[in-house]
Amino acid sequence: MKRILVIIALSLLAVPAANAQLLWKISGRGVEKPSYILGTHHAVPFTYCDSIPGLMKAFGEVAQVVGEFDMLKMGAMTPAQMQNMQRMMMMPADTTMASLFTQAEMDSLDTYLKNTLGANLQMLSSMKPMTIMVTVQQKMLMEIIPDIATHTGMDKYMQTLAAEKGKQVGGLETMEYQLNLLYGSSLQEQADALLDMTRRSNSKELLVELTAAYKTQDLGTLWKIFQEQMTGLEYDALVKTRNLNWLEEMKKLLPSRSTLYVVGAGHLPGDYGMINLLREAGYKVRPVKK
């Protein structure tokens, strides 16, 4: 993973311009009541949900909301689960930054981190390189979308609202799976990715462009940026494999449980996007206009 945008691929990818649509209706193939799939940007506050035509109407029709994972379970994590999550984000005791970077690279990283986070490399040396990358990007996103500091994101909001309304909440995969996807790559790969980020002068500008494009549903621009930034291997790991797994989970629910699936928008398009996969499986998938 050698590109800054790979970090937010779990949060936001793109939909081709021809499919400039965030909410889709799923029916056919023996489905008793229609289900829906919504493409989100995980860092955009829940207030944007009001801008998506037909979303709340669709929410009212379904029996449950299913996200990428059940975010409500995070509040009920056991101490052992919390420790395991923290362990995945921290550097192993037998590994140092000096074993991953040259002195010149560490000097460069130190300067970059002081400028972006106000902390030097030594202060962050207990973190995995990917954890440092995520921390930097979260700060960038806070500067771009200040509301995320005080407002719930779209994904958690839909799950929380579902629970409040007595609807079931579930996930297509586990939080542990996502954490391993993000933090489970080799430390050297993570180190290379961190260096790549520090050498790019337009990382924040790309996030600004992506967020603005999502909010205006300029999805052609989103798709173009991600095609330029993501390799085939990254797409396979972050999107294709997961979408194929999700399809099998959805097949179990679609015949009898009307569901609103809430996933990152990048999981919708392409040959291995959920829209095409569902259609190939015999379902009707149509955009919701109002």
mmCIF file of C-alpha atoms in Angstrom:
data_model
loop_
_atom_site.group_PDB
_atom_site.id
_atom_site.type_symbol
_atom_site.label_atom_id
_atom_site.label_comp_id
_atom_site.label_asym_id
_atom_site.label_seq_id
_atom_site.Cartn_x
_atom_site.Cartn_y
_atom_site.Cartn_z
ATOM 1 C CA MET A 1 0.000 0.000 0.000
ATOM 2 C CA LYS A 2 2.005 2.959 -1.239
ATOM 3 C CA ARG A 3 -0.644 5.624 -1.778
ATOM 4 C CA ILE A 4 -2.193 8.059 0.717
ATOM 5 C CA LEU A 5 -5.682 7.468 -0.656
ATOM 6 C CA VAL A 6 -5.540 3.786 0.223
ATOM 7 C CA ILE A 7 -6.235 4.767 3.829
ATOM 8 C CA ILE A 8 -9.584 6.284 2.965
ATOM 9 C CA ALA A 9 -10.486 3.587 0.461
ATOM 10 C CA LEU A 10 -12.276 1.939 3.386
ATOM 11 C CA SER A 11 -14.217 5.146 3.757
ATOM 12 C CA LEU A 12 -14.825 6.433 0.267
ATOM 13 C CA LEU A 13 -14.186 5.297 -3.247
ATOM 14 C CA ALA A 14 -16.028 6.432 -6.350
ATOM 15 C CA VAL A 15 -18.950 5.745 -8.636
ATOM 16 C CA PRO A 16 -18.628 6.278 -12.407
ATOM 17 C CA ALA A 17 -20.368 9.360 -13.792
ATOM 18 C CA ALA A 18 -22.961 7.185 -15.507
ATOM 19 C CA ASN A 19 -24.024 5.967 -12.065
ATOM 20 C CA ALA A 20 -24.149 9.365 -10.349
ATOM 21 C CA GLN A 21 -26.374 8.013 -7.632
ATOM 22 C CA LEU A 22 -25.915 7.138 -3.967
ATOM 23 C CA LEU A 23 -29.089 5.184 -3.152
ATOM 24 C CA TRP A 24 -30.214 2.065 -5.066
ATOM 25 C CA LYS A 25 -33.262 -0.188 -4.763
ATOM 26 C CA ILE A 26 -32.823 -3.987 -4.847
ATOM 27 C CA SER A 27 -35.702 -6.220 -5.917
ATOM 28 C CA GLY A 28 -36.492 -9.302 -8.024
ATOM 29 C CA ARG A 29 -35.285 -12.895 -7.699
ATOM 30 C CA GLY A 30 -37.891 -13.841 -5.121
ATOM 31 C CA VAL A 31 -37.374 -10.791 -2.891
ATOM 32 C CA GLU A 32 -40.578 -10.296 -0.862
ATOM 33 C CA LYS A 33 -39.918 -6.654 0.067
ATOM 34 C CA PRO A 34 -37.306 -4.459 -1.641
ATOM 35 C CA SER A 35 -33.996 -3.660 0.006
ATOM 36 C CA TYR A 36 -31.698 -0.693 -0.607
ATOM 37 C CA ILE A 37 -27.974 0.014 -0.756
ATOM 38 C CA LEU A 38 -26.515 3.421 0.143
ATOM 39 C CA GLY A 39 -23.030 4.661 -0.719
ATOM 40 C CA THR A 40 -21.469 6.832 1.992
ATOM 41 C CA HIS A 41 -18.415 8.907 2.800
ATOM 42 C CA HIS A 42 -17.504 7.844 6.334
ATOM 43 C CA ALA A 43 -16.050 11.245 7.261
ATOM 44 C CA VAL A 44 -19.089 13.264 6.151
ATOM 45 C CA PRO A 45 -21.483 14.145 9.036
ATOM 46 C CA PHE A 46 -24.947 12.605 9.235
ATOM 47 C CA THR A 47 -26.559 15.919 8.272
ATOM 48 C CA TYR A 48 -25.698 15.143 4.649
ATOM 49 C CA CYS A 49 -28.226 12.293 4.729
ATOM 50 C CA ASP A 50 -30.958 14.898 4.204
ATOM 51 C CA SER A 51 -29.407 15.636 0.804
ATOM 52 C CA ILE A 52 -29.897 12.093 -0.514
ATOM 53 C CA PRO A 53 -33.253 11.761 -2.301
ATOM 54 C CA GLY A 54 -35.471 8.980 -0.986
ATOM 55 C CA LEU A 55 -33.150 7.898 1.820
ATOM 56 C CA MET A 56 -35.429 8.421 4.795
ATOM 57 C CA LYS A 57 -38.397 6.968 2.918
ATOM 58 C CA ALA A 58 -36.333 3.857 2.182
ATOM 59 C CA PHE A 59 -35.214 3.738 5.829
ATOM 60 C CA GLY A 60 -38.834 3.741 6.942
ATOM 61 C CA GLU A 61 -39.639 0.758 4.716
ATOM 62 C CA VAL A 62 -36.881 -1.625 5.811
ATOM 63 C CA ALA A 63 -36.749 -3.960 8.800
ATOM 64 C CA GLN A 64 -33.034 -3.573 9.449
ATOM 65 C CA VAL A 65 -29.878 -1.604 8.675
ATOM 66 C CA VAL A 66 -26.667 -3.467 7.848
ATOM 67 C CA GLY A 67 -23.342 -1.655 7.600
ATOM 68 C CA GLU A 68 -19.871 -2.803 6.694
ATOM 69 C CA PHE A 69 -19.671 -3.859 10.340
ATOM 70 C CA ASP A 70 -21.903 -3.355 13.361
ATOM 71 C CA MET A 71 -20.571 -0.068 14.728
ATOM 72 C CA LEU A 72 -22.843 -0.157 17.774
ATOM 73 C CA LYS A 73 -20.896 -3.114 19.134
ATOM 74 C CA MET A 74 -17.868 -0.855 19.612
ATOM 75 C CA GLY A 75 -19.519 0.607 22.691
ATOM 76 C CA ALA A 76 -19.831 -2.857 24.193
ATOM 77 C CA MET A 77 -16.282 -4.075 23.610
ATOM 78 C CA THR A 78 -14.715 -6.172 26.343
ATOM 79 C CA PRO A 79 -11.392 -5.099 27.864
ATOM 80 C CA ALA A 80 -9.722 -7.963 25.994
ATOM 81 C CA GLN A 81 -11.174 -6.773 22.670
ATOM 82 C CA MET A 82 -10.036 -3.216 23.333
ATOM 83 C CA GLN A 83 -6.544 -4.390 24.183
ATOM 84 C CA ASN A 84 -6.383 -6.454 21.009
ATOM 85 C CA MET A 85 -7.457 -3.474 18.907
ATOM 86 C CA GLN A 86 -4.837 -1.266 20.532
ATOM 87 C CA ARG A 87 -2.217 -3.987 20.049
ATOM 88 C CA MET A 88 -2.909 -4.098 16.317
ATOM 89 C CA MET A 89 -2.224 -0.361 16.060
ATOM 90 C CA MET A 90 1.000 -0.315 18.060
ATOM 91 C CA MET A 91 4.556 -1.193 17.069
ATOM 92 C CA PRO A 92 5.783 -4.630 18.216
ATOM 93 C CA ALA A 93 8.191 -4.443 21.147
ATOM 94 C CA ASP A 94 11.031 -5.925 19.078
ATOM 95 C CA THR A 95 10.761 -3.367 16.247
ATOM 96 C CA THR A 96 12.021 0.220 16.128
ATOM 97 C CA MET A 97 11.673 3.027 13.629
ATOM 98 C CA ALA A 98 15.416 2.693 12.968
ATOM 99 C CA SER A 99 14.821 -0.832 11.685
ATOM 100 C CA LEU A 100 12.304 0.452 9.134
ATOM 101 C CA PHE A 101 13.831 3.757 8.023
ATOM 102 C CA THR A 102 17.247 5.164 7.269
ATOM 103 C CA GLN A 103 18.467 8.093 9.366
ATOM 104 C CA ALA A 104 17.772 10.477 6.476
ATOM 105 C CA GLU A 105 14.231 9.119 6.178
ATOM 106 C CA MET A 106 13.642 9.489 9.909
ATOM 107 C CA ASP A 107 14.883 13.090 9.764
ATOM 108 C CA SER A 108 12.473 13.796 6.920
ATOM 109 C CA LEU A 109 9.598 12.112 8.785
ATOM 110 C CA ASP A 110 10.424 14.066 11.930
ATOM 111 C CA THR A 111 10.121 17.374 10.074
ATOM 112 C CA TYR A 112 6.899 16.341 8.350
ATOM 113 C CA LEU A 113 5.226 15.196 11.579
ATOM 114 C CA LYS A 114 6.246 18.345 13.433
ATOM 115 C CA ASN A 115 4.641 20.428 10.684
ATOM 116 C CA THR A 116 1.443 18.385 10.389
ATOM 117 C CA LEU A 117 0.818 17.069 13.917
ATOM 118 C CA GLY A 118 3.053 19.177 16.119
ATOM 119 C CA ALA A 119 4.725 15.987 17.349
ATOM 120 C CA ASN A 120 8.091 14.528 16.454
ATOM 121 C CA LEU A 121 8.842 10.979 15.337
ATOM 122 C CA GLN A 122 10.162 9.965 18.764
ATOM 123 C CA MET A 123 6.843 10.889 20.368
ATOM 124 C CA LEU A 124 5.005 8.628 17.910
ATOM 125 C CA SER A 125 7.550 5.805 17.807
ATOM 126 C CA SER A 126 5.281 3.378 19.679
ATOM 127 C CA MET A 127 2.751 3.532 16.801
ATOM 128 C CA LYS A 128 2.797 1.455 13.643
ATOM 129 C CA PRO A 129 3.492 3.517 10.510
ATOM 130 C CA MET A 130 -0.101 2.950 9.371
ATOM 131 C CA THR A 131 -1.391 4.314 12.687
ATOM 132 C CA ILE A 132 0.671 7.446 12.135
ATOM 133 C CA MET A 133 -0.741 7.758 8.619
ATOM 134 C CA VAL A 134 -4.300 7.435 9.883
ATOM 135 C CA THR A 135 -3.606 10.029 12.596
ATOM 136 C CA VAL A 136 -2.281 12.504 10.029
ATOM 137 C CA GLN A 137 -5.216 11.940 7.738
ATOM 138 C CA GLN A 138 -7.737 12.314 10.553
ATOM 139 C CA LYS A 139 -6.209 15.702 11.345
ATOM 140 C CA MET A 140 -6.469 16.692 7.684
ATOM 141 C CA LEU A 141 -10.101 15.607 7.575
ATOM 142 C CA MET A 142 -10.844 17.546 10.777
ATOM 143 C CA GLU A 143 -9.484 20.657 9.079
ATOM 144 C CA ILE A 144 -11.515 19.979 5.923
ATOM 145 C CA ILE A 145 -14.740 18.883 7.668
ATOM 146 C CA PRO A 146 -14.740 20.499 11.145
ATOM 147 C CA ASP A 147 -18.227 19.132 11.863
ATOM 148 C CA ILE A 148 -16.893 15.589 12.214
ATOM 149 C CA ALA A 149 -15.546 16.595 15.633
ATOM 150 C CA THR A 150 -19.067 17.117 16.974
ATOM 151 C CA HIS A 151 -21.342 15.260 14.538
ATOM 152 C CA THR A 152 -21.838 11.540 14.041
ATOM 153 C CA GLY A 153 -20.820 10.140 10.661
ATOM 154 C CA MET A 154 -23.387 8.897 8.145
ATOM 155 C CA ASP A 155 -22.748 5.195 8.745
ATOM 156 C CA LYS A 156 -23.032 5.203 12.522
ATOM 157 C CA TYR A 157 -25.987 7.576 12.376
ATOM 158 C CA MET A 158 -28.028 5.196 10.232
ATOM 159 C CA GLN A 159 -27.255 2.301 12.579
ATOM 160 C CA THR A 160 -28.015 4.356 15.685
ATOM 161 C CA LEU A 161 -31.288 5.597 14.209
ATOM 162 C CA ALA A 162 -32.233 2.032 13.317
ATOM 163 C CA ALA A 163 -31.666 0.882 16.903
ATOM 164 C CA GLU A 164 -33.708 3.803 18.237
ATOM 165 C CA LYS A 165 -36.582 2.860 15.931
ATOM 166 C CA GLY A 166 -36.500 -0.777 17.011
ATOM 167 C CA LYS A 167 -34.951 -2.048 13.780
ATOM 168 C CA GLN A 168 -32.247 -4.700 13.749
ATOM 169 C CA VAL A 169 -28.639 -3.682 13.118
ATOM 170 C CA GLY A 170 -25.932 -5.869 11.621
ATOM 171 C CA GLY A 171 -22.696 -5.981 9.633
ATOM 172 C CA LEU A 172 -21.449 -7.560 6.426
ATOM 173 C CA GLU A 173 -18.075 -8.224 8.055
ATOM 174 C CA THR A 174 -16.464 -7.751 11.447
ATOM 175 C CA MET A 175 -14.558 -4.812 12.864
ATOM 176 C CA GLU A 176 -11.630 -7.175 13.428
ATOM 177 C CA TYR A 177 -11.549 -7.937 9.704
ATOM 178 C CA GLN A 178 -11.358 -4.237 8.839
ATOM 179 C CA LEU A 179 -8.655 -3.584 11.423
ATOM 180 C CA ASN A 180 -6.565 -6.425 10.057
ATOM 181 C CA LEU A 181 -7.058 -5.113 6.534
ATOM 182 C CA LEU A 182 -5.722 -1.733 7.588
ATOM 183 C CA TYR A 183 -3.049 -2.640 10.137
ATOM 184 C CA GLY A 184 -2.197 -6.217 9.205
ATOM 185 C CA SER A 185 0.137 -5.528 6.277
ATOM 186 C CA SER A 186 3.884 -5.893 6.821
ATOM 187 C CA LEU A 187 5.602 -3.130 8.750
ATOM 188 C CA GLN A 188 7.915 -2.453 5.833
ATOM 189 C CA GLU A 189 4.927 -1.950 3.523
ATOM 190 C CA GLN A 190 3.475 0.440 6.065
ATOM 191 C CA ALA A 191 6.791 2.269 6.350
ATOM 192 C CA ASP A 192 6.974 2.669 2.570
ATOM 193 C CA ALA A 193 3.414 4.003 2.521
ATOM 194 C CA LEU A 194 4.188 6.521 5.267
ATOM 195 C CA LEU A 195 7.207 7.791 3.367
ATOM 196 C CA ASP A 196 5.158 8.013 0.186
ATOM 197 C CA MET A 197 2.606 10.178 1.995
ATOM 198 C CA THR A 198 5.236 12.571 3.348
ATOM 199 C CA ARG A 199 6.677 13.032 -0.141
ATOM 200 C CA ARG A 200 3.343 14.012 -1.645
ATOM 201 C CA SER A 201 2.620 17.707 -1.445
ATOM 202 C CA ASN A 202 -1.037 17.436 -2.453
ATOM 203 C CA SER A 203 -2.445 14.869 -0.014
ATOM 204 C CA LYS A 204 -4.724 17.364 1.706
ATOM 205 C CA GLU A 205 -5.768 18.910 -1.601
ATOM 206 C CA LEU A 206 -6.849 15.487 -2.850
ATOM 207 C CA LEU A 207 -8.974 14.971 0.248
ATOM 208 C CA VAL A 208 -10.561 18.383 -0.265
ATOM 209 C CA GLU A 209 -11.323 17.551 -3.891
ATOM 210 C CA LEU A 210 -12.737 14.125 -3.027
ATOM 211 C CA THR A 211 -14.966 15.440 -0.260
ATOM 212 C CA ALA A 212 -16.286 18.294 -2.388
ATOM 213 C CA ALA A 213 -16.986 15.913 -5.259
ATOM 214 C CA TYR A 214 -18.880 13.515 -2.979
ATOM 215 C CA LYS A 215 -21.050 16.260 -1.527
ATOM 216 C CA THR A 216 -22.001 17.489 -4.982
ATOM 217 C CA GLN A 217 -22.259 13.937 -6.332
ATOM 218 C CA ASP A 218 -19.613 14.756 -8.934
ATOM 219 C CA LEU A 219 -18.816 11.076 -9.007
ATOM 220 C CA GLY A 220 -16.968 11.170 -12.304
ATOM 221 C CA THR A 221 -14.262 13.251 -10.617
ATOM 222 C CA LEU A 222 -14.093 10.813 -7.706
ATOM 223 C CA TRP A 223 -13.660 7.851 -10.006
ATOM 224 C CA LYS A 224 -10.924 9.584 -11.999
ATOM 225 C CA ILE A 225 -8.900 10.382 -8.859
ATOM 226 C CA PHE A 226 -9.107 6.861 -7.508
ATOM 227 C CA GLN A 227 -8.209 5.267 -10.816
ATOM 228 C CA GLU A 228 -5.033 7.334 -10.710
ATOM 229 C CA GLN A 229 -4.237 6.518 -7.072
ATOM 230 C CA MET A 230 -5.105 2.850 -6.536
ATOM 231 C CA THR A 231 -3.296 -0.190 -7.909
ATOM 232 C CA GLY A 232 -5.011 -3.366 -9.055
ATOM 233 C CA LEU A 233 -3.762 -5.251 -5.992
ATOM 234 C CA GLU A 234 -5.134 -2.587 -3.677
ATOM 235 C CA TYR A 235 -8.498 -2.693 -5.433
ATOM 236 C CA ASP A 236 -8.615 -6.479 -5.144
ATOM 237 C CA ALA A 237 -7.903 -6.397 -1.398
ATOM 238 C CA LEU A 238 -10.013 -3.408 -0.405
ATOM 239 C CA VAL A 239 -12.960 -3.751 -2.754
ATOM 240 C CA LYS A 240 -13.243 -6.817 -4.984
ATOM 241 C CA THR A 241 -12.690 -9.546 -2.391
ATOM 242 C CA ARG A 242 -14.897 -7.848 0.162
ATOM 243 C CA ASN A 243 -17.692 -7.228 -2.328
ATOM 244 C CA LEU A 244 -17.754 -10.896 -3.312
ATOM 245 C CA ASN A 245 -17.985 -11.833 0.362
ATOM 246 C CA TRP A 246 -20.711 -9.281 0.942
ATOM 247 C CA LEU A 247 -22.727 -10.605 -1.990
ATOM 248 C CA GLU A 248 -22.937 -14.001 -0.297
ATOM 249 C CA GLU A 249 -24.080 -12.396 2.948
ATOM 250 C CA MET A 250 -26.695 -10.322 1.136
ATOM 251 C CA LYS A 251 -28.050 -13.365 -0.695
ATOM 252 C CA LYS A 252 -28.920 -14.864 2.686
ATOM 253 C CA LEU A 253 -30.919 -11.806 3.755
ATOM 254 C CA LEU A 254 -32.488 -10.456 0.588
ATOM 255 C CA PRO A 255 -35.238 -13.078 0.112
ATOM 256 C CA SER A 256 -36.915 -12.410 3.446
ATOM 257 C CA ARG A 257 -35.404 -9.389 5.258
ATOM 258 C CA SER A 258 -35.901 -5.915 3.811
ATOM 259 C CA THR A 259 -32.606 -4.192 4.529
ATOM 260 C CA LEU A 260 -30.836 -0.881 4.040
ATOM 261 C CA TYR A 261 -27.178 -1.694 3.338
ATOM 262 C CA VAL A 262 -24.902 1.225 4.221
ATOM 263 C CA VAL A 263 -21.397 0.948 2.756
ATOM 264 C CA GLY A 264 -18.632 3.141 1.373
ATOM 265 C CA ALA A 265 -19.619 4.513 -2.037
ATOM 266 C CA GLY A 266 -16.632 2.889 -3.692
ATOM 267 C CA HIS A 267 -18.180 -0.519 -3.220
ATOM 268 C CA LEU A 268 -20.983 0.295 -5.669
ATOM 269 C CA PRO A 269 -19.382 0.690 -9.138
ATOM 270 C CA GLY A 270 -17.343 -1.349 -11.577
ATOM 271 C CA ASP A 271 -17.395 -4.941 -12.758
ATOM 272 C CA TYR A 272 -16.967 -6.122 -9.179
ATOM 273 C CA GLY A 273 -19.071 -3.349 -7.679
ATOM 274 C CA MET A 274 -22.153 -4.310 -5.704
ATOM 275 C CA ILE A 275 -24.520 -2.934 -8.341
ATOM 276 C CA ASN A 276 -23.116 -5.153 -11.084
ATOM 277 C CA LEU A 277 -22.618 -8.186 -8.818
ATOM 278 C CA LEU A 278 -26.218 -8.043 -7.640
ATOM 279 C CA ARG A 279 -27.476 -7.709 -11.188
ATOM 280 C CA GLU A 280 -25.374 -10.656 -12.332
ATOM 281 C CA ALA A 281 -26.889 -12.644 -9.473
ATOM 282 C CA GLY A 282 -30.345 -11.980 -10.908
ATOM 283 C CA TYR A 283 -31.537 -9.021 -8.837
ATOM 284 C CA LYS A 284 -32.970 -5.781 -10.190
ATOM 285 C CA VAL A 285 -30.931 -2.801 -9.003
ATOM 286 C CA ARG A 286 -32.332 0.625 -9.822
ATOM 287 C CA PRO A 287 -31.447 4.169 -8.721
ATOM 288 C CA VAL A 288 -33.781 5.901 -6.272
ATOM 289 C CA LYS A 289 -34.566 9.362 -7.591
ATOM 290 C CA LYS A 290 -36.970 10.610 -4.943
#
